[in-house]
Every structure is written in C-alpha cells, then in structure tokens.
Coordinates of C-alpha atoms in Angstrom, one line a residue:
X1 CA 77.8 -49.5 -8.8
X2 CA 75.7 -46.6 -7.2
X3 CA 75.1 -43.4 -8.6
X4 CA 74.7 -40.5 -6.0
X5 CA 70.9 -39.3 -6.3
X6 CA 69.5 -42.4 -7.8
X7 CA 66.4 -44.5 -6.5
X8 CA 67.3 -46.9 -4.0
X9 CA 64.7 -49.1 -3.8
X10 CA 64.0 -49.9 0.2
X11 CA 65.0 -53.3 1.7
X12 CA 62.9 -52.6 4.5
X13 CA 59.7 -52.1 5.5
X14 CA 59.2 -49.8 8.1
X15 CA 56.4 -50.0 10.6
X16 CA 54.0 -47.7 11.8
X17 CA 55.5 -46.5 15.3
X18 CA 52.7 -45.3 17.6
X19 CA 54.8 -46.0 20.9
X20 CA 54.4 -43.6 23.1
X21 CA 51.2 -42.5 22.1
X22 CA 47.9 -43.1 23.7
X23 CA 43.8 -43.7 22.1
X24 CA 40.6 -43.4 22.5
X25 CA 38.9 -46.2 20.7
X26 CA 34.8 -45.6 20.8
X27 CA 32.5 -48.7 20.5
X28 CA 36.0 -50.6 20.3
X29 CA 34.5 -54.4 21.8
X30 CA 33.6 -55.6 19.2
X31 CA 34.3 -55.8 15.1
X32 CA 35.8 -52.5 13.3
X33 CA 36.0 -50.9 16.8
X34 CA 38.1 -54.1 18.4
X35 CA 40.3 -54.4 15.4
X36 CA 41.6 -51.2 15.3
X37 CA 41.7 -51.0 19.0
X38 CA 44.3 -54.1 18.4
X39 CA 46.2 -52.6 15.7
X40 CA 46.5 -49.6 17.4
X41 CA 48.1 -51.7 20.2
X42 CA 50.4 -54.3 17.5
X43 CA 52.2 -50.7 16.7
X44 CA 52.8 -49.6 19.9
X45 CA 49.7 -47.5 21.7
X46 CA 48.1 -47.8 24.8
X47 CA 44.3 -48.4 24.4
X48 CA 41.1 -46.6 26.2
X49 CA 37.5 -48.4 24.5
X50 CA 34.4 -47.3 25.2
X51 CA 31.1 -50.1 24.7
X52 CA 27.6 -49.6 25.5
X53 CA 26.4 -52.4 27.1
X54 CA 28.9 -55.4 26.4
X55 CA 31.7 -55.4 29.0
X56 CA 32.2 -59.4 28.7
X57 CA 33.2 -58.5 25.2
X58 CA 35.4 -55.3 26.3
X59 CA 37.2 -57.0 29.4
X60 CA 38.1 -59.7 26.9
X61 CA 40.1 -56.9 23.9
X62 CA 41.5 -54.9 26.9
X63 CA 42.6 -58.6 28.2
X64 CA 44.2 -58.8 24.1
X65 CA 45.9 -55.6 23.8
X66 CA 47.1 -56.1 27.6
X67 CA 49.1 -59.2 26.1
X68 CA 50.5 -57.1 23.3
X69 CA 51.9 -55.4 26.0
X70 CA 50.5 -52.2 25.9
X71 CA 48.1 -50.4 29.1
X72 CA 43.9 -51.1 28.1
X73 CA 41.5 -49.8 29.4
X74 CA 37.7 -50.2 29.2
X75 CA 35.7 -47.9 29.7
X76 CA 31.3 -48.4 29.7
X77 CA 30.1 -45.0 27.8
X78 CA 27.1 -43.6 25.7
X79 CA 28.8 -41.2 24.0
X80 CA 25.4 -39.5 22.9
X81 CA 25.1 -38.3 26.8
X82 CA 27.9 -35.2 26.5
X83 CA 28.8 -35.9 30.3
X84 CA 29.6 -39.8 29.2
X85 CA 32.1 -38.5 26.5
X86 CA 33.8 -35.7 29.2
X87 CA 33.9 -39.0 31.0
X88 CA 35.6 -41.6 28.7
X89 CA 38.6 -38.9 28.2
X90 CA 39.3 -37.8 31.8
X91 CA 39.3 -41.9 32.3
X92 CA 41.5 -42.5 29.3
X93 CA 44.1 -39.1 31.0
X94 CA 43.6 -39.8 34.4
X95 CA 45.0 -44.3 33.1
X96 CA 47.9 -42.5 30.7
X97 CA 48.1 -39.1 31.5
X98 CA 47.7 -37.8 27.9
X99 CA 45.1 -38.0 24.7
X100 CA 47.3 -38.6 21.0
X101 CA 44.3 -40.7 19.2
X102 CA 41.1 -40.3 18.9
X103 CA 39.0 -42.7 16.6
X104 CA 35.2 -42.1 16.5
X105 CA 34.0 -45.6 15.4
X106 CA 30.5 -46.6 17.7
X107 CA 27.6 -46.3 15.6
X108 CA 24.2 -48.0 15.0
X109 CA 21.7 -49.4 12.8
X110 CA 18.3 -49.1 12.5
X111 CA 17.2 -50.1 8.8
X112 CA 14.4 -49.3 7.2
X113 CA 12.6 -47.2 3.9
X114 CA 12.0 -43.6 4.6
X115 CA 8.1 -43.7 4.5
X116 CA 8.6 -46.5 7.1
X117 CA 11.3 -45.0 9.2
X118 CA 9.8 -44.0 13.1
X119 CA 11.5 -41.2 14.5
X120 CA 13.1 -42.7 17.3
X121 CA 14.9 -44.9 14.7
X122 CA 16.6 -41.5 13.0
X123 CA 17.2 -40.2 15.9
X124 CA 19.1 -43.4 18.1
X125 CA 21.1 -43.4 14.9
X126 CA 22.1 -40.1 14.3
X127 CA 21.5 -39.3 18.0
X128 CA 25.2 -41.9 18.5
X129 CA 27.1 -42.2 14.7
X130 CA 26.8 -38.3 14.7
X131 CA 26.5 -36.5 18.0
X132 CA 28.2 -39.3 19.3
X133 CA 31.3 -38.6 17.2
X134 CA 30.9 -34.4 17.9
X135 CA 31.0 -34.8 22.5
X136 CA 33.9 -37.4 21.6
X137 CA 35.6 -35.2 19.8
X138 CA 34.7 -32.1 21.4
X139 CA 35.7 -33.7 24.5
X140 CA 39.3 -34.5 23.4
X141 CA 39.9 -30.8 21.6
X142 CA 40.8 -29.2 24.5
X143 CA 43.8 -32.0 25.7
X144 CA 44.9 -31.7 22.2
X145 CA 45.4 -28.1 21.6
X146 CA 47.4 -28.3 24.5
X147 CA 49.4 -30.5 23.7
X148 CA 49.4 -29.1 20.1
X149 CA 49.3 -32.6 18.3
X150 CA 46.6 -35.2 17.9
X151 CA 45.2 -37.3 14.9
X152 CA 41.3 -37.8 15.2
X153 CA 40.2 -40.3 12.5
X154 CA 35.7 -40.6 12.0
X155 CA 35.0 -44.0 10.9
X156 CA 32.5 -43.0 8.2
X157 CA 31.2 -45.4 6.0
X158 CA 30.5 -45.5 2.0
X159 CA 26.8 -45.0 2.8
X160 CA 27.5 -41.9 3.7
X161 CA 29.5 -40.5 0.6
X162 CA 26.8 -42.0 -2.3
X163 CA 23.8 -42.7 0.6
X164 CA 21.9 -46.6 0.2
X165 CA 18.6 -47.4 -0.3
X166 CA 16.6 -48.5 3.2
X167 CA 19.3 -46.4 5.4
X168 CA 18.2 -42.8 5.4
X169 CA 18.7 -41.9 8.7
X170 CA 22.8 -44.4 8.4
X171 CA 23.9 -42.4 5.4
X172 CA 22.4 -38.9 6.3
X173 CA 24.4 -39.3 9.6
X174 CA 27.8 -40.9 8.1
X175 CA 27.5 -38.3 5.4
X176 CA 27.2 -35.6 8.8
X177 CA 30.6 -37.0 10.0
X178 CA 32.5 -36.2 6.6
X179 CA 31.0 -32.4 6.9
X180 CA 32.4 -32.6 10.4
X181 CA 35.5 -34.2 9.8
X182 CA 36.1 -31.8 7.0
X183 CA 35.1 -28.6 9.6
X184 CA 36.9 -30.0 12.5
X185 CA 40.1 -30.1 10.0
X186 CA 39.7 -26.3 9.4
X187 CA 39.3 -25.6 13.0
X188 CA 42.2 -27.2 14.4
X189 CA 45.0 -28.0 12.4
X190 CA 47.2 -24.3 13.2
X191 CA 47.3 -26.5 16.3
X192 CA 48.8 -29.3 14.5
X193 CA 46.0 -31.5 14.6
X194 CA 44.5 -33.6 12.0
X195 CA 41.3 -34.8 11.4
X196 CA 40.6 -37.0 8.7
X197 CA 38.0 -39.9 7.9
X198 CA 38.5 -43.7 7.2
X199 CA 35.2 -45.1 5.1
X200 CA 34.7 -48.2 4.7
X201 CA 32.7 -50.1 1.8
X202 CA 31.0 -53.9 2.7
X203 CA 33.5 -55.1 6.0
X204 CA 33.2 -58.9 6.6
X205 CA 31.4 -58.5 10.3
X206 CA 29.1 -60.7 12.3
X207 CA 26.0 -57.7 10.6
X208 CA 27.7 -59.1 7.5
X209 CA 27.7 -63.0 7.8
X210 CA 23.7 -62.6 8.2
X211 CA 23.3 -61.8 4.5
X212 CA 21.4 -64.2 2.1
X213 CA 23.8 -65.7 -0.1
X214 CA 22.0 -64.0 -2.7
X215 CA 22.8 -60.4 -1.6
X216 CA 26.6 -60.9 -1.1
X217 CA 26.8 -62.2 -4.8
X218 CA 25.6 -58.8 -5.6
X219 CA 28.3 -57.0 -3.3
X220 CA 31.1 -58.6 -4.7
X221 CA 29.9 -57.7 -8.4
X222 CA 29.6 -53.9 -7.7
X223 CA 33.1 -53.9 -5.6
X224 CA 35.8 -53.9 -8.4
X225 CA 38.1 -55.8 -6.4
X226 CA 34.7 -58.4 -6.3
X227 CA 35.2 -59.1 -2.8
X228 CA 34.2 -58.3 0.8
X229 CA 37.1 -56.1 2.9
X230 CA 38.5 -57.2 6.1
X231 CA 38.5 -55.5 9.4
X232 CA 42.6 -55.9 9.1
X233 CA 42.3 -53.3 6.1
X234 CA 40.3 -51.5 7.9
X235 CA 42.4 -51.0 11.1
X236 CA 45.7 -50.2 8.9
X237 CA 43.9 -47.8 7.3
X238 CA 43.5 -46.2 10.3
X239 CA 46.5 -46.8 11.9
X240 CA 48.7 -45.2 9.5
X241 CA 46.1 -41.7 9.7
X242 CA 47.1 -41.8 13.2
X243 CA 50.8 -42.8 12.5
X244 CA 53.6 -39.2 12.4
X245 CA 53.2 -41.1 8.4
X246 CA 49.8 -39.3 8.1
X247 CA 51.0 -35.4 9.3
X248 CA 50.8 -33.9 6.7
X249 CA 46.7 -35.2 5.6
X250 CA 43.9 -33.5 7.0
X251 CA 40.3 -33.1 6.3
X252 CA 40.7 -36.5 4.2
X253 CA 38.3 -39.3 3.2
X254 CA 40.4 -42.5 3.0
X255 CA 38.0 -45.0 1.2
X256 CA 38.3 -48.8 2.0
X257 CA 36.2 -50.1 -0.3
X258 CA 37.3 -52.0 -2.5
X259 CA 36.6 -49.7 -5.5
X260 CA 32.9 -49.7 -4.5
X261 CA 32.8 -45.9 -3.9
X262 CA 35.6 -43.9 -6.8
X263 CA 35.1 -39.7 -5.2

C-alpha cells in the first residue's frame, strides 16, 4: 500500500544533464583538467579547453570530446596574460555562441622551502594559479551577466585550506583563489551566476605517481578514507557544481580529499 505524501525511495538515478551548455576548462589537456573536460562532455556540454605548450595532448583531448558527440575546441592560451584570457573567452563565444560554465583549473607548482624559494618561483605560481584565474573569471563575467546565468568553478586545493610545507607559493595562491571565489560569489549572485571552488586532496596524477612509496603511505595514513583520490572523483564534483542541481549553492568550497582537511 502506498501512503500519499510518504517517502518513496528513488528507483532511478537522475543523471546530471548539461545538454545545450558550453564550458571553458583552463589547463584542460591533461590530468584533472582533462578529466573535468571529458566529464562535462559526457554530461552533454560542448567544451573549449586551454593549453600552454602541449598541443598534441590538447588535440587528443578535443578528439575524445568529439567522440562523445560534443563540440570541442582547443585554444593555446597562457592565462597569465589578460589579453590571452580575453581571447580564450572570445574563441569559445565564437565557437559556441555562449559560455555557461567556466572551470579555472590551470595551475603549476614550484615547490621549495621559504628560505630557498626564489622570487621568480613565487611570482610564477601566483601569476598562473591566482592571477590567471582572475583574468579568465573577469573575461567571462560580461557575457554571463548579459545571459543572467552562469557557473564558475575554481580548482583550489587542500594546500590552500591548511597550508603545506614547501609550498608557500602554491598554498598562498590557492588560499587566494578561495577568497576570490567568495568575493565573486557575492558580486555576481544577484545575476544568477554561482561561483564555487573544489579543493582536491592527494589525487592520482602524473605528478603524484613519482612520489616515493614511503611518502604515499604517509599520505594515506593521514587520510581518513586511507587512499588517494582519482581525477574522476574531482570531475564528478565539478559537474555537480556546474549543473542546475547546484543552483542554490554559491561561495562554497567543496573538499574532495578523503577527509584529509575537515573545516
């Protein structure tokens, strides 16, 4: 017997639907950025991805997106240059007619202890990870304001939440990205634009594959779920925040870190 108004368990899983949406993913040719681009395409979005130097990897990612039945565009753009960020957004607008989603993923590391860190290493990381995100966010703001809707997702890090020894530059940039997320969420919210951040923990990528077995064990020992994350798990979180299901979420930092940092 079915009682009116009683809870009914879901028998079908609703899939996030990004059909008809278009996205920009900076640093989208490899690693987390590539998986985000593919996940958005799998959910129905056309994707423009930026890269700096590895054209072959970018074109391969674009081909994989097209194989999913979506439009793809690979644009060479160093987002540390404000004009390049503007050109990236213009290329996406020309190709797709609109930009519904921006994922600021482009980032680099130049790790060292503070006493040995050069001014150049400090500057390079801040310019790419924080300034670049600002320039791209600024460039996409005008078309999103005209459309009165949009989703902006910043890829920050647990290092920006808790700090990390040997990463003063990276931690500072990622913490700044959280501040940018919250400020932009307040500025843009009245026009239907949400701005959120995803903070990955230790994720299996080309960078972490080179860690020693001892360090990997230390990391898993510190992580409540006792394992590294995957690029797919980060991409799932981004796809959710890009969706209509997340329409009432803004100014938030979603940690995808296995419980490593609990705020």
